[in-house]
PDB file of C-alpha atoms in Angstrom:
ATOM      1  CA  UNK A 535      -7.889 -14.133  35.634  1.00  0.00           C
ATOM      2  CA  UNK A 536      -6.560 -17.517  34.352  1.00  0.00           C
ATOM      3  CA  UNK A 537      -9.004 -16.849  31.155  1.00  0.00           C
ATOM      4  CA  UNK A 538      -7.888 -13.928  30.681  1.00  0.00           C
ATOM      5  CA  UNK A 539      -4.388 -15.037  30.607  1.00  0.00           C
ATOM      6  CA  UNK A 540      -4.686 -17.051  28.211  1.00  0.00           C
ATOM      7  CA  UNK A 541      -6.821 -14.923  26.090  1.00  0.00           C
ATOM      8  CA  UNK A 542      -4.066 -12.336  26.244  1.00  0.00           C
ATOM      9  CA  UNK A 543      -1.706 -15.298  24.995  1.00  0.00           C
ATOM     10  CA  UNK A 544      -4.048 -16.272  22.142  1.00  0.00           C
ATOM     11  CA  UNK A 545      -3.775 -12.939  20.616  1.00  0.00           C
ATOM     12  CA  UNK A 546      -0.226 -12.281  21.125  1.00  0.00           C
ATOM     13  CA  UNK A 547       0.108 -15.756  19.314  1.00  0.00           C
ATOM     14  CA  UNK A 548      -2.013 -14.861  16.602  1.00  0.00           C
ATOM     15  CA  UNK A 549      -0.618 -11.529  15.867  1.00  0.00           C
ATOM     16  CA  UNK A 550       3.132 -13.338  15.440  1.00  0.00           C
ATOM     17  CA  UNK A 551       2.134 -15.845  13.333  1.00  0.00           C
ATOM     18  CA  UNK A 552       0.682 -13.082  10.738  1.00  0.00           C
ATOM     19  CA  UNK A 553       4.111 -11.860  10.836  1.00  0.00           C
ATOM     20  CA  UNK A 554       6.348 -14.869  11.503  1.00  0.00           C
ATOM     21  CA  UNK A 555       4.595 -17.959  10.602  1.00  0.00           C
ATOM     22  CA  UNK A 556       5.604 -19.734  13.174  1.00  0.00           C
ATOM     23  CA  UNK A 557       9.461 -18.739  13.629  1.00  0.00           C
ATOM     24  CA  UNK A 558       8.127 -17.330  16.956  1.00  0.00           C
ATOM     25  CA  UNK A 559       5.437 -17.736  19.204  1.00  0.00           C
ATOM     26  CA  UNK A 560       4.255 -17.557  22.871  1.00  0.00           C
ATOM     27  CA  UNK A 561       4.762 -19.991  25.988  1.00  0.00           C
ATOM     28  CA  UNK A 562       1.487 -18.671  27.797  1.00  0.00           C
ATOM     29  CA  UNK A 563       2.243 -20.242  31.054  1.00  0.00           C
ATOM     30  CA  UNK A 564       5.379 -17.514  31.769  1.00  0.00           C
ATOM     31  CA  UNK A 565       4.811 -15.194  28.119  1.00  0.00           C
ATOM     32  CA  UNK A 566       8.201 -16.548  27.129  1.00  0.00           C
ATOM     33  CA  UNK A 567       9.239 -15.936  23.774  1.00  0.00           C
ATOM     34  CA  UNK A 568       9.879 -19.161  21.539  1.00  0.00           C
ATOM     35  CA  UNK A 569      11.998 -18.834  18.484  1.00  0.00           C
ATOM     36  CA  UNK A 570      12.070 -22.374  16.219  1.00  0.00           C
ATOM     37  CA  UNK A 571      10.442 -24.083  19.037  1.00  0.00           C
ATOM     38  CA  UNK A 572      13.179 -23.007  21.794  1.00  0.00           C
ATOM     39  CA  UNK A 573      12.152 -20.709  24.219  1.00  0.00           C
ATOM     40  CA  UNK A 574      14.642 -17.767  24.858  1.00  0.00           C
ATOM     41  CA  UNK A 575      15.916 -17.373  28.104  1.00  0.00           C
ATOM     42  CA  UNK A 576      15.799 -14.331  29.938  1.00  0.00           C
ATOM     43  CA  UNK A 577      17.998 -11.504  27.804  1.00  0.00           C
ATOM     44  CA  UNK A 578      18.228 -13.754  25.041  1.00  0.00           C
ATOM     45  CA  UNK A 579      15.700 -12.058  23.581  1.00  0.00           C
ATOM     46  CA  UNK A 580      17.364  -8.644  22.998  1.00  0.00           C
ATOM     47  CA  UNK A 581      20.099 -10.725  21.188  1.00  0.00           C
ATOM     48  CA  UNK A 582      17.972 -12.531  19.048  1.00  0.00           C
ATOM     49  CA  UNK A 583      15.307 -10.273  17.330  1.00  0.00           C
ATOM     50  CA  UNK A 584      16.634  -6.895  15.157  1.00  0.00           C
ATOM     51  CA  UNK A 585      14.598  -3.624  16.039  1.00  0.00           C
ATOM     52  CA  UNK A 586      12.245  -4.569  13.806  1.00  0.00           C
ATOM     53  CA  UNK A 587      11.525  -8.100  15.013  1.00  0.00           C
ATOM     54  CA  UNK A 588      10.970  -5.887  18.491  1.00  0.00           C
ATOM     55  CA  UNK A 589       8.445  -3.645  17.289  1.00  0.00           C
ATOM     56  CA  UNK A 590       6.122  -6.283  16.177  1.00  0.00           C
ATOM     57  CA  UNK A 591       6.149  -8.348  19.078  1.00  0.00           C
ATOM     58  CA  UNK A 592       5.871  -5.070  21.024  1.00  0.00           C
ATOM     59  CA  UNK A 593       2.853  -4.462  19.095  1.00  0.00           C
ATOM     60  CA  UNK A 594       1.671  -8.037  19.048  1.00  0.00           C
ATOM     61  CA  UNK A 595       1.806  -7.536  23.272  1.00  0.00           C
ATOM     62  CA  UNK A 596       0.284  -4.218  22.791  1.00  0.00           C
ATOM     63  CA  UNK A 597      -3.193  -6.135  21.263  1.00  0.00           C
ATOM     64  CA  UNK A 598      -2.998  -8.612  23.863  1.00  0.00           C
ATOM     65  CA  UNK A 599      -3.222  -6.324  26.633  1.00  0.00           C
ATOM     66  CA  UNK A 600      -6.605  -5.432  25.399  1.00  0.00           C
ATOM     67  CA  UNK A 601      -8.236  -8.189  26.917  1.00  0.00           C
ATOM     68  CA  UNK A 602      -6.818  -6.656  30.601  1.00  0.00           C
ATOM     69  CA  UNK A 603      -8.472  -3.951  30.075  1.00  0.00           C
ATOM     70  CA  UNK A 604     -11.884  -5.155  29.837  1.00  0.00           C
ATOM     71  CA  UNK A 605     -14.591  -5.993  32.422  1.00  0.00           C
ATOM     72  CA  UNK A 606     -17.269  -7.532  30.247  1.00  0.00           C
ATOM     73  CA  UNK A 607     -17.896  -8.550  26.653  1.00  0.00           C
ATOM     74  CA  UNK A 608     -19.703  -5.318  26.211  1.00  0.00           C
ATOM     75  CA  UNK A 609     -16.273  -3.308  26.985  1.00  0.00           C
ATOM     76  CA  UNK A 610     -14.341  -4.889  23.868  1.00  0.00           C
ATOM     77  CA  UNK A 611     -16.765  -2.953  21.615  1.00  0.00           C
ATOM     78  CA  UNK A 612     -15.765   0.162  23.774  1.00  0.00           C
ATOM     79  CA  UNK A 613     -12.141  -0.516  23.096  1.00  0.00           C
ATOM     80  CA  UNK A 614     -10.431   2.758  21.088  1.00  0.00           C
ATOM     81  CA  UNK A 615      -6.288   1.638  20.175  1.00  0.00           C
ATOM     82  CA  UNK A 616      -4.033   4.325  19.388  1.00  0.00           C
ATOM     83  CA  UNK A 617      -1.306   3.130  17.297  1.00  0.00           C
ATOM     84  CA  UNK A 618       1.997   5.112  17.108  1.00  0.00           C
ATOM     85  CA  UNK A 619       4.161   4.690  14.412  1.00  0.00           C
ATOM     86  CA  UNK A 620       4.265   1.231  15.113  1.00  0.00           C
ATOM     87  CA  UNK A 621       6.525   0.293  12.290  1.00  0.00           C
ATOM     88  CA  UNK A 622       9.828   2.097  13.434  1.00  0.00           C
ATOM     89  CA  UNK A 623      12.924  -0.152  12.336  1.00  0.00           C
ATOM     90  CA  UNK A 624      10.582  -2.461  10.290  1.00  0.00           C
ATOM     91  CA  UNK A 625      11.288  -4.460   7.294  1.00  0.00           C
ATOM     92  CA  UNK A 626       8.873  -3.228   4.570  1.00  0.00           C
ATOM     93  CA  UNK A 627       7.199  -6.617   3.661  1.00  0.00           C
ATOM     94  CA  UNK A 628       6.377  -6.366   8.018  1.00  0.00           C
ATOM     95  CA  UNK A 629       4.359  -2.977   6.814  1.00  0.00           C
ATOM     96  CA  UNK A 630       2.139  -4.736   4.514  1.00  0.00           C
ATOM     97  CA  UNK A 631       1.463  -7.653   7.422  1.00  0.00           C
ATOM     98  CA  UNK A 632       1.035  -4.793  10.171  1.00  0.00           C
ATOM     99  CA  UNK A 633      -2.024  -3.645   7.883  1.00  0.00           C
ATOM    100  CA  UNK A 634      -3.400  -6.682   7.640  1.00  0.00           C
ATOM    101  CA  UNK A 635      -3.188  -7.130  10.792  1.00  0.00           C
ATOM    102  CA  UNK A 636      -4.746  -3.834  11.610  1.00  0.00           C
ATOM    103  CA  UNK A 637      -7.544  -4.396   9.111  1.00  0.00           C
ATOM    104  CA  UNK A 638      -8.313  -7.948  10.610  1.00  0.00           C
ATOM    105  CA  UNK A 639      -8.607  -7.114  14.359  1.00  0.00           C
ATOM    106  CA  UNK A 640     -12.046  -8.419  14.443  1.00  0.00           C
ATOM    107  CA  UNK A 641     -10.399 -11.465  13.350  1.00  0.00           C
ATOM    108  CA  UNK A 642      -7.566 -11.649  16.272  1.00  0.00           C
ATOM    109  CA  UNK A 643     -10.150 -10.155  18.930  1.00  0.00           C
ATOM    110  CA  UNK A 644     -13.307 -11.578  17.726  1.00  0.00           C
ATOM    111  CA  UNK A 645     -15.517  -9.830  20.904  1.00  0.00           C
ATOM    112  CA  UNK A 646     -14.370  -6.658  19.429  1.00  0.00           C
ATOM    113  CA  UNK A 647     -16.906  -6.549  16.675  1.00  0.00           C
ATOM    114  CA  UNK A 648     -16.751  -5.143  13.386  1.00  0.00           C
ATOM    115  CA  UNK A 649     -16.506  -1.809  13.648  1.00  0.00           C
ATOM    116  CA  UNK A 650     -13.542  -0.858  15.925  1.00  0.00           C
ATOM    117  CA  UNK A 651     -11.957   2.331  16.224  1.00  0.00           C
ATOM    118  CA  UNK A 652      -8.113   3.200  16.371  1.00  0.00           C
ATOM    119  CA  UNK A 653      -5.990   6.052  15.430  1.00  0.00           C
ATOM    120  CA  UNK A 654      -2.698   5.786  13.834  1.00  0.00           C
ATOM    121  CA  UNK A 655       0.184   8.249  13.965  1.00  0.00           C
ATOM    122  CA  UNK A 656       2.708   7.739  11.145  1.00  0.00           C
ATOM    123  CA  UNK A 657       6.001   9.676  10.124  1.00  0.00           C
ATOM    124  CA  UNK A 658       6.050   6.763   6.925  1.00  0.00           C
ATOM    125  CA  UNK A 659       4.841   8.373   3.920  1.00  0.00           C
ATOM    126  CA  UNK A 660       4.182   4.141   2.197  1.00  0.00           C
ATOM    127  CA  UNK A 661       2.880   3.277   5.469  1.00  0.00           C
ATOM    128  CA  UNK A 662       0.148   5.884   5.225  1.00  0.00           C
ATOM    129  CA  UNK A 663      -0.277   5.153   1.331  1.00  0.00           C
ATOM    130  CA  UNK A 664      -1.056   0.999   2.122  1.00  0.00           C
ATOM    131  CA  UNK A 665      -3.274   2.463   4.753  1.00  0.00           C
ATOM    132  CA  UNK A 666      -5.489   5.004   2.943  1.00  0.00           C
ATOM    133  CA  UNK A 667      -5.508   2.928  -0.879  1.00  0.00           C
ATOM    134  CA  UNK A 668      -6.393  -0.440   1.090  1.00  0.00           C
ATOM    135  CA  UNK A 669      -9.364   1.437   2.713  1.00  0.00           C
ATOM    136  CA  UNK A 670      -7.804   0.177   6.223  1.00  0.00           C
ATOM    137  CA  UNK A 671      -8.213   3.593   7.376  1.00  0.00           C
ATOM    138  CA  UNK A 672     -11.613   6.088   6.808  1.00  0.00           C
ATOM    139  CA  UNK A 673     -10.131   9.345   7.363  1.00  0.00           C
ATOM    140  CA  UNK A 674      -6.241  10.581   6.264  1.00  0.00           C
ATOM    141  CA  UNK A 675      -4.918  13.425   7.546  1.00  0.00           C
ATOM    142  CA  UNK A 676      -1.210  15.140   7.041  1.00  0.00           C
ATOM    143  CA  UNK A 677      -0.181  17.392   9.773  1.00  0.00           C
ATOM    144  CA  UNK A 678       2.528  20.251   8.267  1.00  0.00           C
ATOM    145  CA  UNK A 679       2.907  23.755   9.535  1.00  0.00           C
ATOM    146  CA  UNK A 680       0.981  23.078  12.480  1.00  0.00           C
ATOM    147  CA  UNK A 681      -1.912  22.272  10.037  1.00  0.00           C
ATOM    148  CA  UNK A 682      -3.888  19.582   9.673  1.00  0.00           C
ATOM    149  CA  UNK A 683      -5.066  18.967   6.162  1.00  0.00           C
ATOM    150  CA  UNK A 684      -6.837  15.937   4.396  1.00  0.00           C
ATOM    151  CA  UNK A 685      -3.969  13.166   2.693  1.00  0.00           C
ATOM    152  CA  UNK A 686      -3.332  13.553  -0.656  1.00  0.00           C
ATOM    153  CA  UNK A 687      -2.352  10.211  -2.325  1.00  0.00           C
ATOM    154  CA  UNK A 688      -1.407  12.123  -5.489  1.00  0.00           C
ATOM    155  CA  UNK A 689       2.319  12.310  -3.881  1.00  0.00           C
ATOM    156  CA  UNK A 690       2.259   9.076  -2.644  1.00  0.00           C
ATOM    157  CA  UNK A 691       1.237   6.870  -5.800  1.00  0.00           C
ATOM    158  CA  UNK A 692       2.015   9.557  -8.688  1.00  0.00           C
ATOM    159  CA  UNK A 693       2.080   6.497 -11.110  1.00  0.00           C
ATOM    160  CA  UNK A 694      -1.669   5.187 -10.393  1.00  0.00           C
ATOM    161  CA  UNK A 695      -2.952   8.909 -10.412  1.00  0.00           C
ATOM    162  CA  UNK A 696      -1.129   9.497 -13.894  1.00  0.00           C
ATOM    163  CA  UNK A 697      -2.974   6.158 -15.421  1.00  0.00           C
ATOM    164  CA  UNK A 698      -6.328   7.510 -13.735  1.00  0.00           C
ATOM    165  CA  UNK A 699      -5.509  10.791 -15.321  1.00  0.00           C
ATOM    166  CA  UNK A 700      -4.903   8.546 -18.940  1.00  0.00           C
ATOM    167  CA  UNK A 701      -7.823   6.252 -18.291  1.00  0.00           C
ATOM    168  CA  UNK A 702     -10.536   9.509 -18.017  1.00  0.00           C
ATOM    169  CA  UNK A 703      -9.132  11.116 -21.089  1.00  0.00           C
ATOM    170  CA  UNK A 704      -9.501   7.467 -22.964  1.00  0.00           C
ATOM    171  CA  UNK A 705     -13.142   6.231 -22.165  1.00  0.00           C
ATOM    172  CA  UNK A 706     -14.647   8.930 -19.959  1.00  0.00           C
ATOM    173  CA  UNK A 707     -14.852  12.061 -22.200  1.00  0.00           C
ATOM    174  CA  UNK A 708     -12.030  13.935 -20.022  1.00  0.00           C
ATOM    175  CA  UNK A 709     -10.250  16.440 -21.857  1.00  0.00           C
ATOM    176  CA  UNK A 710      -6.088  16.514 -22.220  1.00  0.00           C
ATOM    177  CA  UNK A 711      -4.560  19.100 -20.587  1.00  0.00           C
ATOM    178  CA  UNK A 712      -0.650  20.210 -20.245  1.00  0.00           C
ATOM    179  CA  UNK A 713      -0.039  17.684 -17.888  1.00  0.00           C
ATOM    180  CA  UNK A 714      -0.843  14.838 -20.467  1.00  0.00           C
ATOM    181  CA  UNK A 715       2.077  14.218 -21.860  1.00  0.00           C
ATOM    182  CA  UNK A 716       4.139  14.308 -18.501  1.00  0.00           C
ATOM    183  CA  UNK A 717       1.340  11.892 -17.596  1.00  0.00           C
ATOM    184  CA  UNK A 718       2.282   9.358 -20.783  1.00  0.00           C
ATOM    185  CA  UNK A 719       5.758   9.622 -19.657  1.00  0.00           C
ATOM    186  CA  UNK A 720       5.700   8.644 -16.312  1.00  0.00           C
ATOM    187  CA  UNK A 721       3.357   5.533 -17.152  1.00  0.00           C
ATOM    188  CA  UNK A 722       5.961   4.259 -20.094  1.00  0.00           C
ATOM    189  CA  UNK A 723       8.657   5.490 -18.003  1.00  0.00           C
ATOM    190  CA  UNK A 724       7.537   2.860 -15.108  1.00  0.00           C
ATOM    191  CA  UNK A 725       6.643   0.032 -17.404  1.00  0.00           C
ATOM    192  CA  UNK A 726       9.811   0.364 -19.140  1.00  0.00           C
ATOM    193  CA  UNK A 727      11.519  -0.340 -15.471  1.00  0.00           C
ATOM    194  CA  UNK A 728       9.335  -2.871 -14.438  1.00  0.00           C
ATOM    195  CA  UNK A 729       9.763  -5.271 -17.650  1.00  0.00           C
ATOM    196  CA  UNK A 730      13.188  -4.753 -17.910  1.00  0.00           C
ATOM    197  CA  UNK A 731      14.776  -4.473 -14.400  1.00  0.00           C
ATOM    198  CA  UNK A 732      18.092  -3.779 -16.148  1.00  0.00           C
ATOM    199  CA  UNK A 733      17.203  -0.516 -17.695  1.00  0.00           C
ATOM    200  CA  UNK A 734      20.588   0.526 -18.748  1.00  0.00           C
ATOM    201  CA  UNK A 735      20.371  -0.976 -22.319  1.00  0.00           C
ATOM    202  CA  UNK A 736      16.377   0.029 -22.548  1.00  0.00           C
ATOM    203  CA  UNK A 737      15.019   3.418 -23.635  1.00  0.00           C
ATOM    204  CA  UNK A 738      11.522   4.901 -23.310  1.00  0.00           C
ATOM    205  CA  UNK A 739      11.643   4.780 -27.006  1.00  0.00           C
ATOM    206  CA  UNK A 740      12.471   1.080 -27.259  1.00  0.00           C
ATOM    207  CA  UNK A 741       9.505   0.123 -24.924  1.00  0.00           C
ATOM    208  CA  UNK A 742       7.491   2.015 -27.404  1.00  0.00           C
ATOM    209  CA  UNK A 743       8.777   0.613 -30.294  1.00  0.00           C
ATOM    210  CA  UNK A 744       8.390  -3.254 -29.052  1.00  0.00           C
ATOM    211  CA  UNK A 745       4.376  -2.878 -27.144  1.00  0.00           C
ATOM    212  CA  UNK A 746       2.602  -0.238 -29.098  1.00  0.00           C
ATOM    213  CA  UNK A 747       1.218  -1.613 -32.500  1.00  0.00           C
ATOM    214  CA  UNK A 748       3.041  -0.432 -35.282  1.00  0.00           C
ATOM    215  CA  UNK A 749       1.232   3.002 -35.877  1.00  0.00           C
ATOM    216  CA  UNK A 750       3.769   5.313 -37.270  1.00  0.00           C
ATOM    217  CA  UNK A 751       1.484   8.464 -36.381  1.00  0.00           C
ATOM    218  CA  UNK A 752       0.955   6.469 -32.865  1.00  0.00           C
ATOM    219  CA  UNK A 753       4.166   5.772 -32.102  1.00  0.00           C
ATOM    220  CA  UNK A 754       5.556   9.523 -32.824  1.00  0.00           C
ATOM    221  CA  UNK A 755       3.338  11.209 -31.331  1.00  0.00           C
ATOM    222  CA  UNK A 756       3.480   9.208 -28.147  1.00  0.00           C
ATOM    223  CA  UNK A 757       7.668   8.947 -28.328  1.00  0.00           C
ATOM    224  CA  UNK A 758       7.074  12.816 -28.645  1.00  0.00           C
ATOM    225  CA  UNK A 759       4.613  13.677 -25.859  1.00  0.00           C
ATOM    226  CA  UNK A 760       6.554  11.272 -23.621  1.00  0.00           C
ATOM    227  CA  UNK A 761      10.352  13.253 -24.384  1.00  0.00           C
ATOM    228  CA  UNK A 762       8.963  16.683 -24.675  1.00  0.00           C
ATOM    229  CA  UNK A 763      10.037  16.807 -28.146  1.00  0.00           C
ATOM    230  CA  UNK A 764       8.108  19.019 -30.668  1.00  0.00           C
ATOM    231  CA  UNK A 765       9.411  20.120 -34.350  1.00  0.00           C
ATOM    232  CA  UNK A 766       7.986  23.458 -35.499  1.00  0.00           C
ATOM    233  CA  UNK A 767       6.783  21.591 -38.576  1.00  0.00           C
ATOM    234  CA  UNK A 768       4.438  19.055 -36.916  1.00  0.00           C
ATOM    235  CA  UNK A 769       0.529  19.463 -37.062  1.00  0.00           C
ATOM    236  CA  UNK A 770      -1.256  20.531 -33.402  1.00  0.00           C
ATOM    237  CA  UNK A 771      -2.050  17.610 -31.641  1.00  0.00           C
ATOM    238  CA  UNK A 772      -5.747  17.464 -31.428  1.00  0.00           C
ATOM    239  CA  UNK A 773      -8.079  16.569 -28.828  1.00  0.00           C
ATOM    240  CA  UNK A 774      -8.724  13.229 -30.832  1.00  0.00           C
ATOM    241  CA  UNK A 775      -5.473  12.598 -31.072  1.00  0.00           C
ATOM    242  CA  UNK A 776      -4.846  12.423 -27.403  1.00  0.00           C
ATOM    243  CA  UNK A 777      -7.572  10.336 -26.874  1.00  0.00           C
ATOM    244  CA  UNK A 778      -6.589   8.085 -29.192  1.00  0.00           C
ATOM    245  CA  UNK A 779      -2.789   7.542 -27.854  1.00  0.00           C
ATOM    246  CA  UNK A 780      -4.231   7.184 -24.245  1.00  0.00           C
ATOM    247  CA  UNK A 781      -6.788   4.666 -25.533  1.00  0.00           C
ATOM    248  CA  UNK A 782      -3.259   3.053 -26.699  1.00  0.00           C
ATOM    249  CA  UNK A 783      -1.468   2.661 -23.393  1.00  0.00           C
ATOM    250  CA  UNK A 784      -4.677   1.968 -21.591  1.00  0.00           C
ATOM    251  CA  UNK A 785      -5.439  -1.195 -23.899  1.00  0.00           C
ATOM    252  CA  UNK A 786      -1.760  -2.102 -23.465  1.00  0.00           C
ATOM    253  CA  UNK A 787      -2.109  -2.121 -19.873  1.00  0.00           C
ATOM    254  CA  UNK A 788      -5.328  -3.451 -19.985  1.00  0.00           C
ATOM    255  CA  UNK A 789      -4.031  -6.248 -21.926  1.00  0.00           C
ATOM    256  CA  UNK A 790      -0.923  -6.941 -19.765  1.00  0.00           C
ATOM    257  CA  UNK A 791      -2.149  -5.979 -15.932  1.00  0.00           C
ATOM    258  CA  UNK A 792      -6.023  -6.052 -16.184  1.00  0.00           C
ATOM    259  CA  UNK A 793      -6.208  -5.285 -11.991  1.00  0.00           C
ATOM    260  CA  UNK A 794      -4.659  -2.034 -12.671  1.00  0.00           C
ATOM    261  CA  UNK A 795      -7.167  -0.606 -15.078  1.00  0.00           C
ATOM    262  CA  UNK A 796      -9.778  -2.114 -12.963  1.00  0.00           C
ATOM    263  CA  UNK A 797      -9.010   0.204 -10.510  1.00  0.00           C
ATOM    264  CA  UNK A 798      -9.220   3.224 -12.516  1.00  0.00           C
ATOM    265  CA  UNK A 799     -12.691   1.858 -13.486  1.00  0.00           C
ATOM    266  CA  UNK A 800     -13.546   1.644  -9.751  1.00  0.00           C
ATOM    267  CA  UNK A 801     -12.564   5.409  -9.395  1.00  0.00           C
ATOM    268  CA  UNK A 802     -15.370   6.631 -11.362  1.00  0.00           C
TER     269      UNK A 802
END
């Protein structure tokens, strides 16, 4: 039992230092919680941690009760967790430790093996996304209507599915379609945020103007597709042509975050 004990305390341990890095941790003589190397008194602890804080250490308790519930070593590899929304009243940086966490339980518990099983129930549409993209999790599933259906990340990432959409019509022979240009849009539209956080004095058309060589046809046509704007005067926009401005932005990116277009390569 005493082994046990302080296996359960190990874990509990480990689990809040993925979180807190030492700001809290575990007496494992009476499972008192410490916080800056005091230990909290009984009903101190209510006072001390938000929700949030609660949750995790609630969840950190949650994987340390594992080790109660097994006879032998053979039993950890017959251990199945369900996880319910378990980060209600989180911080969002917490969400991207609970999935490591999650995704390095053979890590915390190392009798457990590599190939675990859980289930997790989410309401958190980002929760579900960090799950699914990080490959933490082999099945998604959405549940709407009394329906289950399979998780699309389309809705949940609509600017990495616009730059795969870019990336196939640019080097892997996919054709444009009418979605293209609302595709073009949404990329510069994010960039533009992202390098200039104050976007108030920054226009889709100045982003243009200052990253995409100076290509008058280029920069038109892309300024165009990206604002809808058309004059009955202008030439179709070929095939060719659409290549050609998503080889642009692709090269750009490529150029500026290399990761992201590796991950469209990885998609194909």
């Amino acid at each position: 039992m005493c082994d046990k004990k302080e296996k359960v305390a190990e874990t509990i341990r480990k689990v809040l230092d993925y979180f807190f890095s030492g700001k809290y941790t575990l007496n494992s003589e009476n499972f008192q919680l410490i916080f800056n190397s005091r230990e909290l008194a009984k009903g101190q602890t209510g006072k001390v941690l938000s929700e949030g804080e609660k949750s995790i250490v609630a969840f950190a308790y949650y994987l340390g009760d594992a080790h109660i519930k097994v006879n032998s070593e053979e039993d950890y590899k017959r251990l199945f967790f369900i996880i319910d929304d378990s980060i209600s009243s989180m911080d969002f940086s917490y969400v991207y430790s609970l999935s490591g966490v999650i995704r390095e339980i053979q890590n915390i518990i190392p009798k457990i093996g590599s190939r675990y099983r859980y289930i997790i129930f989410t309401y958190n549409n980002d929760f579900m996304r960090i799950l699914n993209e990080n490959n933490i999790i082999t099945k998604a599933l959405l549940l709407s209507n009394d329906t289950i259906n399979e998780f699309d990340t389309n809705f949940s990432v609509p600017y990495i599915s616009h730059l795969i959409d870019i990336y196939r019509i640019a080097r892997k022979g996919g054709s444009p379609s009418h979605t293209t240009g609302n595709s073009i849009r949404h990329i510069i539209e994010t960039l533009t945020k992202f390098d200039c956080i104050s976007v108030s004095t920054e226009s889709i058309s100045d982003y243009i103007r200052q990253n995409i060589p100076n290509d008058k046809k280029t920069y038109t046509l892309i300024n165009d597709l990206s604002h809808g704007g058309w004059r009955s005067e202008q030439a179709p926009i070929t095939p060719n042509d659409y290549k050609d401005i998503c080889e642009v932005i692709v090269h750009h990116i490529e150029e500026r975050y290399p990761r992201q277009i590796e991950y469209c390569k990885s998609r194909f």
